[in-house]
Tab-separated table of C-alpha atoms in Angstrom:
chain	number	residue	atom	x	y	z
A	396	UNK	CA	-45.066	34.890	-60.022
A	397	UNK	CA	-43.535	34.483	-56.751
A	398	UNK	CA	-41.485	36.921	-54.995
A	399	UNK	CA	-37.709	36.645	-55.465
A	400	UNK	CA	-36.471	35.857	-51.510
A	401	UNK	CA	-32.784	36.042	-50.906
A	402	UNK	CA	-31.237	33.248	-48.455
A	403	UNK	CA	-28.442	34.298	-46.602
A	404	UNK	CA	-27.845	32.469	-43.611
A	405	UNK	CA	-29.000	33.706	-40.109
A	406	UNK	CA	-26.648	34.589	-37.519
A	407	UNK	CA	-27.366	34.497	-33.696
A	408	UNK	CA	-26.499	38.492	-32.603
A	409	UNK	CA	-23.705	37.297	-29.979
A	410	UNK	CA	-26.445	35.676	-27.977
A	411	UNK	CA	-27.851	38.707	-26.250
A	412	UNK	CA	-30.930	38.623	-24.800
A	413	UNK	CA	-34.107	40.460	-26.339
A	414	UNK	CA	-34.546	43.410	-24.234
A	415	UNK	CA	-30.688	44.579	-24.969
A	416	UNK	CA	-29.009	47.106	-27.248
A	417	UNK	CA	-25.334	46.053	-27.477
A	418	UNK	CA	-22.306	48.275	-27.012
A	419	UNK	CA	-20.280	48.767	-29.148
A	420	UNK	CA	-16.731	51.646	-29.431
A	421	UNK	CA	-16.603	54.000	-31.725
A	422	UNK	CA	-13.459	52.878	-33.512
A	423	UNK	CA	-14.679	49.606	-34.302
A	424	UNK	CA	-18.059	50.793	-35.606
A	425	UNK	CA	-15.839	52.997	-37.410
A	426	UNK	CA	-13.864	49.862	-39.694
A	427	UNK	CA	-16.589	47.902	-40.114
A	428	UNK	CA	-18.844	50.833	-41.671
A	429	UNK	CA	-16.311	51.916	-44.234
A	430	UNK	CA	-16.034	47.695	-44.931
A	431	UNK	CA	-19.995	47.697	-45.674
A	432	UNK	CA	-20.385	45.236	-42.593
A	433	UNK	CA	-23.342	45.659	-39.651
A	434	UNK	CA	-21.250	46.353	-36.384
A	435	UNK	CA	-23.765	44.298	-34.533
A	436	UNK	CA	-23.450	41.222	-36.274
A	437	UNK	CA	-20.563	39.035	-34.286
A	438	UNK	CA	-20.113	37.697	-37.013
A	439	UNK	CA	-17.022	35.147	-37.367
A	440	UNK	CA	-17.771	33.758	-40.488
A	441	UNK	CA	-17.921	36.185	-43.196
A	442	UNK	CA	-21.670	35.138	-43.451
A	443	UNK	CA	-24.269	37.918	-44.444
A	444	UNK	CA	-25.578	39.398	-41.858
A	445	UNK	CA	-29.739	38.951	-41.014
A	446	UNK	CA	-31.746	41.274	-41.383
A	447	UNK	CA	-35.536	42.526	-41.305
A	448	UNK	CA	-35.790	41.021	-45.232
A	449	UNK	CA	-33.649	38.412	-44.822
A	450	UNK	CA	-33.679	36.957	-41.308
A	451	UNK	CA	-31.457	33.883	-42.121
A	452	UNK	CA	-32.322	30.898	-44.762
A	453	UNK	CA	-36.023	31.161	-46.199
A	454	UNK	CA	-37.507	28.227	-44.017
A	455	UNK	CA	-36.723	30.198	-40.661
A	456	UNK	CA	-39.357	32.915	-42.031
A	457	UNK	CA	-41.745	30.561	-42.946
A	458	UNK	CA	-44.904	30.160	-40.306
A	459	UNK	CA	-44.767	26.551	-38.070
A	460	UNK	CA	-48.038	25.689	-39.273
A	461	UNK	CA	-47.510	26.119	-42.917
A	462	UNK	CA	-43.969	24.555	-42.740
A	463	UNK	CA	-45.998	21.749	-40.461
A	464	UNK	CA	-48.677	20.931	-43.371
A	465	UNK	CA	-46.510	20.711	-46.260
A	466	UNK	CA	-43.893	18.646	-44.038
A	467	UNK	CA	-46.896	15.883	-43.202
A	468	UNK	CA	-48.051	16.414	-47.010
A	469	UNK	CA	-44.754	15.566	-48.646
A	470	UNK	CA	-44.548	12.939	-45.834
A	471	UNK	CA	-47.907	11.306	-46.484
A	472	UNK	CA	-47.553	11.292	-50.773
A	473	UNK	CA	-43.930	9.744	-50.118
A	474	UNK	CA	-44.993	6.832	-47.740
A	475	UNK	CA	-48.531	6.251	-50.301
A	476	UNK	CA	-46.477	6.311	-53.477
A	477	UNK	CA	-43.982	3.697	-51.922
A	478	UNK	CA	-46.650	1.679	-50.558
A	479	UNK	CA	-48.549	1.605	-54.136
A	480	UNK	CA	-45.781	0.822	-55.882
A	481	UNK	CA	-45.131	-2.202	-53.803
A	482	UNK	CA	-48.733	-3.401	-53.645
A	483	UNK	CA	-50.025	-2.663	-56.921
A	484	UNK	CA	-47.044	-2.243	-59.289
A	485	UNK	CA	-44.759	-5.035	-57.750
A	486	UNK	CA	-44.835	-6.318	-61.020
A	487	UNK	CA	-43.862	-3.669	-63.026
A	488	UNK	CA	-40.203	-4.463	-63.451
A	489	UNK	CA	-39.126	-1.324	-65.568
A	490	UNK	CA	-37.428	1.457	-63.400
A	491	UNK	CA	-36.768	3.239	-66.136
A	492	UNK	CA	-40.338	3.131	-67.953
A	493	UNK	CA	-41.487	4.208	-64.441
A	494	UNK	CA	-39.734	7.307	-63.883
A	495	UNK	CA	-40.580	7.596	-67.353
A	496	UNK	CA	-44.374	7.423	-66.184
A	497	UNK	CA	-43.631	10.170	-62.995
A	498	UNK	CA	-41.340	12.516	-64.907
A	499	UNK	CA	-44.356	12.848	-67.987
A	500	UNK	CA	-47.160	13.080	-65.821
A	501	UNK	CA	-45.337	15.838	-63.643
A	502	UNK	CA	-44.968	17.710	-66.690
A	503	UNK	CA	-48.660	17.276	-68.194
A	504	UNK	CA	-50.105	18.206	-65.009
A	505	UNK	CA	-47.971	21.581	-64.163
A	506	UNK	CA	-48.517	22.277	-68.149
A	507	UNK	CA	-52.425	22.377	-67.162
A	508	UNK	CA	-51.775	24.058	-64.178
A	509	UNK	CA	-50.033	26.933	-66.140
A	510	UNK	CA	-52.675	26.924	-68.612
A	511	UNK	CA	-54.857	27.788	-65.978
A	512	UNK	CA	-53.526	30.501	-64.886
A	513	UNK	CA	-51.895	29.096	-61.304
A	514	UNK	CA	-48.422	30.460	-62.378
A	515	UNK	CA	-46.531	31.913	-65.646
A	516	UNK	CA	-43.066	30.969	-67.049
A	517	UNK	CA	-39.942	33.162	-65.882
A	518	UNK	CA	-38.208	34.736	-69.331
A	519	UNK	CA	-34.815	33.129	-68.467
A	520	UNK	CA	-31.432	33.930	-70.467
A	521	UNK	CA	-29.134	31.307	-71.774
A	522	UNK	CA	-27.640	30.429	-68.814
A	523	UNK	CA	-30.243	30.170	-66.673
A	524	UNK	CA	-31.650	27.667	-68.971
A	525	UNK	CA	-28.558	25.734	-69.057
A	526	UNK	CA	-28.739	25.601	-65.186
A	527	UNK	CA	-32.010	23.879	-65.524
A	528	UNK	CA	-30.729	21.685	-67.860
A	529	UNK	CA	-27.688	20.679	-66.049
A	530	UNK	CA	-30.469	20.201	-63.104
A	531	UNK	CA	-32.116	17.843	-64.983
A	532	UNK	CA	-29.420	16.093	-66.010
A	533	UNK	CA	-28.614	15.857	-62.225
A	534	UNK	CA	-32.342	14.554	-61.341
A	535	UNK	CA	-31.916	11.412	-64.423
A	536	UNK	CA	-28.207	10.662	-63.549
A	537	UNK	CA	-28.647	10.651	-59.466
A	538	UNK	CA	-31.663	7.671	-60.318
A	539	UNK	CA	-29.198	5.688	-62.774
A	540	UNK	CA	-26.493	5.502	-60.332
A	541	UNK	CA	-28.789	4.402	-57.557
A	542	UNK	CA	-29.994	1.688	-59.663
A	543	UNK	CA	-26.624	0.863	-60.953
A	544	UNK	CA	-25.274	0.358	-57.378
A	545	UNK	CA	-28.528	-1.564	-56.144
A	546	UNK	CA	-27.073	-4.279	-58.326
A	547	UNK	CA	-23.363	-4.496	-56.664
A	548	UNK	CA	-24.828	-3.745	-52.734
A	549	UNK	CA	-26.990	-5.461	-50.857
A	550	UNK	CA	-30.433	-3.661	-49.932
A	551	UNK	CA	-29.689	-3.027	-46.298
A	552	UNK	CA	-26.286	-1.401	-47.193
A	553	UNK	CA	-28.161	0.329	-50.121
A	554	UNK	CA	-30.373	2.365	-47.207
A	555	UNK	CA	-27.891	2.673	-44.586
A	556	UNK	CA	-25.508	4.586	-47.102
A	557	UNK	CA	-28.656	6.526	-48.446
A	558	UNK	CA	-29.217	7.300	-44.450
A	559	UNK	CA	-26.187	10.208	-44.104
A	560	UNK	CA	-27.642	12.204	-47.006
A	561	UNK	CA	-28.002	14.550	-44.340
A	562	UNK	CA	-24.469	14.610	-43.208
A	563	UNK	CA	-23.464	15.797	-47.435
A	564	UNK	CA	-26.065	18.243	-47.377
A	565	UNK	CA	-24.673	19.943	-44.233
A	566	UNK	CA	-21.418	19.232	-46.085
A	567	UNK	CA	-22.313	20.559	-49.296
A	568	UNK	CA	-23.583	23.941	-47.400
A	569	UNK	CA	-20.653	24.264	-45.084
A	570	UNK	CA	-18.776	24.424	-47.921
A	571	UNK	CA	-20.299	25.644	-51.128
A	572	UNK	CA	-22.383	28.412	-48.966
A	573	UNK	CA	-20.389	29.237	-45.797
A	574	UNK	CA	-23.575	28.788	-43.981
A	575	UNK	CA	-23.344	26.889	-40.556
A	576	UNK	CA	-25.456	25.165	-38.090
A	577	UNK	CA	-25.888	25.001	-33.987
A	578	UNK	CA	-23.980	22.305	-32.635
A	579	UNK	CA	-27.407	20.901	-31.327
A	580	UNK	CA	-28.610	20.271	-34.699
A	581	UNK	CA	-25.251	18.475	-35.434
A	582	UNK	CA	-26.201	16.034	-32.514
A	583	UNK	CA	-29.744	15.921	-33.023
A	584	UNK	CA	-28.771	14.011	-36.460
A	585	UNK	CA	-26.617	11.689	-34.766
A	586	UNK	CA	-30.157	9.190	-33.841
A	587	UNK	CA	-31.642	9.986	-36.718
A	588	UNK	CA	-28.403	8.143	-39.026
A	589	UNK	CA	-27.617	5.326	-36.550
A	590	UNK	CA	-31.294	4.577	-36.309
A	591	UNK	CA	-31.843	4.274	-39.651
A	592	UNK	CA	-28.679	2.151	-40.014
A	593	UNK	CA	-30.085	0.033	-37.063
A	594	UNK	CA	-33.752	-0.254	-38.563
A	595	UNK	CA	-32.512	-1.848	-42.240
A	596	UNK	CA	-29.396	-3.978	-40.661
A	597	UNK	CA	-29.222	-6.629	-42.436
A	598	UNK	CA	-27.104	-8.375	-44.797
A	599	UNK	CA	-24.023	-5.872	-45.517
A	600	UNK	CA	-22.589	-6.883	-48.652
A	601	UNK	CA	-21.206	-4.638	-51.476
A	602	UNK	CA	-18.418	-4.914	-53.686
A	603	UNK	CA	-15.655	-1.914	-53.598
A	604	UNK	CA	-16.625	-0.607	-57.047
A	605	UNK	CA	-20.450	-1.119	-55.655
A	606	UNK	CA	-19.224	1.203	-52.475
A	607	UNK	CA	-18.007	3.664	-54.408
A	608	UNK	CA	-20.824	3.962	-56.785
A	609	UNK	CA	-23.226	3.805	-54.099
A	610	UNK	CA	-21.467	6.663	-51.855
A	611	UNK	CA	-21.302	8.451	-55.388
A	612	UNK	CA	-24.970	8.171	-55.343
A	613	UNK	CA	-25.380	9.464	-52.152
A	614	UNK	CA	-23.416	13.070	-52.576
A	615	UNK	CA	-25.393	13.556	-55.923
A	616	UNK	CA	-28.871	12.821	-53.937
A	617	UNK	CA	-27.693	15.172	-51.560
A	618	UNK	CA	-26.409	17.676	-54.344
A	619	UNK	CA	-30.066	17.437	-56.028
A	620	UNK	CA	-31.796	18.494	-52.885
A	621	UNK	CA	-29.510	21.538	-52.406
A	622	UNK	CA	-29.915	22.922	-55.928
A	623	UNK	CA	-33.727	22.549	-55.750
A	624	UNK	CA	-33.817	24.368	-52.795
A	625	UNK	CA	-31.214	27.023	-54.270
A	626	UNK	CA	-33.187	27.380	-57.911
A	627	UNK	CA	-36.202	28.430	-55.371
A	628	UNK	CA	-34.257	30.480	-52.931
A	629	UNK	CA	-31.162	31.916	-54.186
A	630	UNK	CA	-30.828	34.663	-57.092
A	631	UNK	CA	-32.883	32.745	-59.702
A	632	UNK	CA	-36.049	32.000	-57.350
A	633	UNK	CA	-38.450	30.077	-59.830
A	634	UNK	CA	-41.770	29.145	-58.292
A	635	UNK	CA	-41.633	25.163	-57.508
A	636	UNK	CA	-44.262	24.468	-59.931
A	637	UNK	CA	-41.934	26.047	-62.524
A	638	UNK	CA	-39.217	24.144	-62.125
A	639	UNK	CA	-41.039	21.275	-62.087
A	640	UNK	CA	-42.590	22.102	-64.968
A	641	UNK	CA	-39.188	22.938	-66.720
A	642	UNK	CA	-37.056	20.165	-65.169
A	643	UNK	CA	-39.762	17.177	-65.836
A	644	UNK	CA	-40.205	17.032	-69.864
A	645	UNK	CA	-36.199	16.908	-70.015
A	646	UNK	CA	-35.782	14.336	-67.482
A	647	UNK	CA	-38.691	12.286	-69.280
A	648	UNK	CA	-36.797	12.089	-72.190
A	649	UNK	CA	-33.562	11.357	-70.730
A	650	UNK	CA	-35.155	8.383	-68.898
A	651	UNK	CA	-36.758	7.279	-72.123
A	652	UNK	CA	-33.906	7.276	-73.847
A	653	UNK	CA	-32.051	5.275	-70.811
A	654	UNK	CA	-34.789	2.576	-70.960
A	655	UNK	CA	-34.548	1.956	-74.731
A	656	UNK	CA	-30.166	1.621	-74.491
A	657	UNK	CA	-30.459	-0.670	-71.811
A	658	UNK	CA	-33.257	-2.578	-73.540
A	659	UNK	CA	-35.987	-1.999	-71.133
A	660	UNK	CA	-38.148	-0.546	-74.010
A	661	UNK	CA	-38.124	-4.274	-75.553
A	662	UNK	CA	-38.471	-5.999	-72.651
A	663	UNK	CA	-41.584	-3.928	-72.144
A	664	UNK	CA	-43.225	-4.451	-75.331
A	665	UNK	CA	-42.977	-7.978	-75.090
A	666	UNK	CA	-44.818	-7.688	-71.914
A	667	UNK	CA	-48.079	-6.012	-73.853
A	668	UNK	CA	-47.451	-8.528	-75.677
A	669	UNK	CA	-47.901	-11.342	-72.974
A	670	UNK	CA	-51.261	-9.547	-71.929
A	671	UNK	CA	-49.823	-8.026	-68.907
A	672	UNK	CA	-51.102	-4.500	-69.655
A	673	UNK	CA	-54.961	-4.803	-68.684
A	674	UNK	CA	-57.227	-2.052	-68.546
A	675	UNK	CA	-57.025	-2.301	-64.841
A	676	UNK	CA	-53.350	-2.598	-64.612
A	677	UNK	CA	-53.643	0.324	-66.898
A	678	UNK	CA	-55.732	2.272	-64.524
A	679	UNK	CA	-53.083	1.599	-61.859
A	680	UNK	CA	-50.342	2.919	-64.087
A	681	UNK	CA	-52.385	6.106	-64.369
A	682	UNK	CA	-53.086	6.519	-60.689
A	683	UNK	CA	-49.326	6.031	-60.050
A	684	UNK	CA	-48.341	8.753	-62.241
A	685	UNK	CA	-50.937	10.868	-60.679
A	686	UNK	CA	-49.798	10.314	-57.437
A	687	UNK	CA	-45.997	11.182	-58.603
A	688	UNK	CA	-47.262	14.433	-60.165
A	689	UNK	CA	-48.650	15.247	-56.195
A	690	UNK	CA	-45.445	14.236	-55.110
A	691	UNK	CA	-42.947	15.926	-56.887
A	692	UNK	CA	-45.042	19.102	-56.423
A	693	UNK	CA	-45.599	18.686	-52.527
A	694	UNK	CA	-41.677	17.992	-52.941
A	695	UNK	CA	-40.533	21.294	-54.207
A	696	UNK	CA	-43.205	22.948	-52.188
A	697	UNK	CA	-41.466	21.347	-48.684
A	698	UNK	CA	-37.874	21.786	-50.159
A	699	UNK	CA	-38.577	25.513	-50.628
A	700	UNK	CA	-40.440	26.101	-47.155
A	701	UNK	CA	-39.182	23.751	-44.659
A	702	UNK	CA	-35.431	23.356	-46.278
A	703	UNK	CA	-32.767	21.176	-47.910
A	704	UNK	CA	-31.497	19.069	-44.557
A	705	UNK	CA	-35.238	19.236	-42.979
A	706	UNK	CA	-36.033	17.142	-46.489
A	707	UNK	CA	-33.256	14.989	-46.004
A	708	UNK	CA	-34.122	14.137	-42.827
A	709	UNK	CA	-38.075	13.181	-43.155
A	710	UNK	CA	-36.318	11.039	-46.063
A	711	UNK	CA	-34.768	9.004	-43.433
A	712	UNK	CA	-37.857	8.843	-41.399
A	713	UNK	CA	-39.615	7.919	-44.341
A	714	UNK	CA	-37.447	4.522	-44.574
A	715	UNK	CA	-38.457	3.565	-40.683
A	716	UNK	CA	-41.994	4.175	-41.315
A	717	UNK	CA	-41.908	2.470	-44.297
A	718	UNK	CA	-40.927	-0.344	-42.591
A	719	UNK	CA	-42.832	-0.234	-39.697
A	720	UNK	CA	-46.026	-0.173	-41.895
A	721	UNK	CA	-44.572	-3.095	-43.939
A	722	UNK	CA	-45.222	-4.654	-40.512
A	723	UNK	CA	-48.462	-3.962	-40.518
A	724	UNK	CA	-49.694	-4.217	-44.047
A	725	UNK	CA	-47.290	-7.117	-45.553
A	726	UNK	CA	-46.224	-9.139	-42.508
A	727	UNK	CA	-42.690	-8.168	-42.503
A	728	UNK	CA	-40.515	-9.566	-39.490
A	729	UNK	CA	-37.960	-7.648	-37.855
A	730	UNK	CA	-35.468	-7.905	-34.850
A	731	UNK	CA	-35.087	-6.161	-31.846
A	732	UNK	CA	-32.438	-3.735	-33.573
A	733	UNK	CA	-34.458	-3.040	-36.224
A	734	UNK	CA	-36.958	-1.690	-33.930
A	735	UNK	CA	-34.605	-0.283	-31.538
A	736	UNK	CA	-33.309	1.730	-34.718
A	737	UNK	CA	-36.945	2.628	-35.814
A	738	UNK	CA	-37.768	4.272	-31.907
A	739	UNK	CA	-34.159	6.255	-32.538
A	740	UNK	CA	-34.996	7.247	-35.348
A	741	UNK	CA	-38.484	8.969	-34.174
A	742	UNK	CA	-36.661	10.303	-31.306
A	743	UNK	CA	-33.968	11.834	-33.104
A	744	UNK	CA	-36.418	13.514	-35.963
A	745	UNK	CA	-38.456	14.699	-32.846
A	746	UNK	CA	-35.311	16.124	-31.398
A	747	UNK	CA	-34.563	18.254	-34.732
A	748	UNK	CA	-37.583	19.421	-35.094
A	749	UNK	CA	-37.192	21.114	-31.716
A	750	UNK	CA	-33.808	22.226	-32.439
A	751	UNK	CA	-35.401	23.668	-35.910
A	752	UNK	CA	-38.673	25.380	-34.032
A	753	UNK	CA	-35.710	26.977	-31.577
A	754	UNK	CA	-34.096	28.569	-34.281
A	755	UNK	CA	-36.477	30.152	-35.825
A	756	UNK	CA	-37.455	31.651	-32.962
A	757	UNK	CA	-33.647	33.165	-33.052
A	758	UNK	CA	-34.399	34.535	-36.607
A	759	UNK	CA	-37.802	36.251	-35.503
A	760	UNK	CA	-35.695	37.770	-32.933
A	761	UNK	CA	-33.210	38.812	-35.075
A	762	UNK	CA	-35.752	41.000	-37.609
A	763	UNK	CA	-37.306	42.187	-34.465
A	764	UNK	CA	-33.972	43.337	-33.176
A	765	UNK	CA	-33.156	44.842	-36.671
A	766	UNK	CA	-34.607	48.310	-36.582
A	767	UNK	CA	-32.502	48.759	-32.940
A	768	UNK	CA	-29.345	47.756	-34.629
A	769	UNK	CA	-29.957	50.036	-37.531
A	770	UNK	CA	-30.603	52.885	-35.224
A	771	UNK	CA	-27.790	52.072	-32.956
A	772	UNK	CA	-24.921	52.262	-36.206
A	773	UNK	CA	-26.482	55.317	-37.560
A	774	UNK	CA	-26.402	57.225	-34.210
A	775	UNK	CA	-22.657	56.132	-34.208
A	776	UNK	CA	-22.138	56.796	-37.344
A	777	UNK	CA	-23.403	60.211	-36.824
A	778	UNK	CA	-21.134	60.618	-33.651
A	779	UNK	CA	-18.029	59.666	-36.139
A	780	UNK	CA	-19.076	62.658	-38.732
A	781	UNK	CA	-19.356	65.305	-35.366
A	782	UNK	CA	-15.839	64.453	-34.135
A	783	UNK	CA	-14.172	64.593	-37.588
A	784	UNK	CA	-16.299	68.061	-38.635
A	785	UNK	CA	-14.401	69.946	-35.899
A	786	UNK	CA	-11.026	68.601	-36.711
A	787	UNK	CA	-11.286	70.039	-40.087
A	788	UNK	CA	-12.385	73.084	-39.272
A	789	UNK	CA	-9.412	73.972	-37.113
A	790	UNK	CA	-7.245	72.480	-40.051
């Protein structure tokens, strides 16, 4: 089992530098002690305050280099699965049979992994079950509405609306948590939208029902990554390969069952029947279900370590350098904006991750600053009891 982690959000201590041990009076130390609060924090957002076990959201505790591998891990399964899919399954028209395909092998493969001892099963109560149910639920519905709208929106206006998943997730935080960001990682975004919406421009077309449907689709991707992060980080804290494990054989069945009402199960059968399933093709099949199993580990791994927006944002990466090797590989053509939007977008995800890197250098100094604070509030705290012992005695 993993260790259960809380999240709270880090704070900044007023911007002081390292080397100081902030003033603070008496009176105010005073209120805030008898309210339960740290009188060190500035704090101006009823946010938890950081501390040595807690210094801000998990992924600013997490070592660069770790955070670094699973990042390019994640990054390099996503780009070979969409690559594979286009070169040796272009002709595997059933979406729903697919995720079929990824959601069963994810579960046979973390089943064998718990047989072997690499993790054990959480006992969870009702409710927590019914959380992961709900979450799977959430995982099958978010892919039925992005296939729903790919039929009413044009492809380009399909990815540039996928682009500001990281603008809901920041959304969904801001509000949901209370947590906030720097206003430099608010900019830092700014390329890393536009320059996706500049690398797929295209033909814009969509119908307003399509719009809606797609921007629909778009808040519950968003919502998805912020729960799996939260299952892993908040007060439940499952191991990724558990919720993988507990999430995949439910979503499995509720794509199967999609597939057969919307007549994809015949339409496949009739395909075995044409001779399209080879042993080769089948080999393929079984590679690609392989590879999803790697990814949707590697995926809860990242989500956990390196964060929610941090995933959203290598998502939109992922579309430029999708395209850029579709250059490469397949002879795609593109425009001057599309590249333009490909170079901003590599510039802006180079620009977060220095934004990221300088925050969690903040955090470490916040849970190095910790033990000063702690000391400074109970020598005050102390003062506070000598004053008040004499006034009582002369009472």
């Amino acid at each position: 089992m993993e260790e259960k982690r809380d999240s709270n959000d880090y704070h900044d201590l007023s911007g002081s530098s390292e080397d100081e041990r902030p003033s603070i009076s008496t009176e105010s130390a005073q209120v805030l002690l008898m309210e339960g609060q740290n009188p060190q924090s500035g704090d101006i957002e009823a946010q938890p305050v950081a501390t040595a076990g807690n210094a801000g959201a998990l992924e600013y505790s997490i070592p660069t280099k770790i955070k670094c591998f699973y990042l390019t891990l994640y990054f390099a399964l996503n780009l070979t699965l969409t690559l594979y899919n286009k070169a040796v399954l272009g002709k595997f028209s059933f979406p729903w049979l697919l995720t079929t395909l990824h959601t069963a092998s994810a579960s046979l493969g973390c089943y064998v992994l718990m047989r072997r001892g690499h993790f054990t099963l959480t006992k969870l109560n009702t409710r927590e079950n019914l959380v992961l149910a709900a979450f799977s639920l959430l995982f099958t519905i978010n892919i039925a509405i992005s296939n729903v709208s790919l039929a009413m929106v044009s492809v380009p206006f399909h990815q540039i609306m996928r682009s500001i998943c990281p603008i809901f997730t920041i959304l969904l935080y801001r509000v949901y948590y209370l947590r906030s960001y720097s206003w430099a990682t608010y900019l830092s975004l700014i390329p890393v939208v536009l320059g996706v919406g500049l690398a797929t421009y295209g033909d814009y077309y969509f119908t307003t029902l399509g719009f809606i449907i797609t921007l629909l689709g778009v808040l519950l991707s968003s919502l998805k990554t912020v729960m799996s992060n939260r299952l892993m980080t908040g007060t439940l804290a499952l191991p990724a390969l558990e919720i993988v494990l507990r999430m995949s054989p439910l979503a499995a069945v509720q794509s199967l069952l999609y597939a057969i009402a919307t007549g994809e199960g015949r339409a496949f059968l009739r395909w075995v029947a044409d001779g399209n399933l080879t042993p080769s093709y089948g080999s393929a099949l079984v590679g690609n279900g392989f590879l999803a199993l790697l990814l949707n580990i590697s995926s809860f791994h990242t989500n956990k370590l390196a964060g929610a927006l941090t995933i959203t944002v290598c998502a939109n990466l992922k579309q430029c350098m999708t395209i850029l090797l579709g250059i490469v590989l397949f002879n795609v053509t593109v425009g001057v904006w599309n590249g333009l939007g490909m170079l901003m977008t590599l510039m802006g995800a180079a620009i977060y991750s220095k934004v990221e890197l300088d925050s969690k250098g903040k955090a470490e100094k916040v849970v190095a600053r910790e033990p000063l604070v702690r000391d400074e509030v109970r020598d005050v705290a102390s003062r506070i009891l000598d004053q008040r012992v004499p006034d009582r005695q002369r009472t």
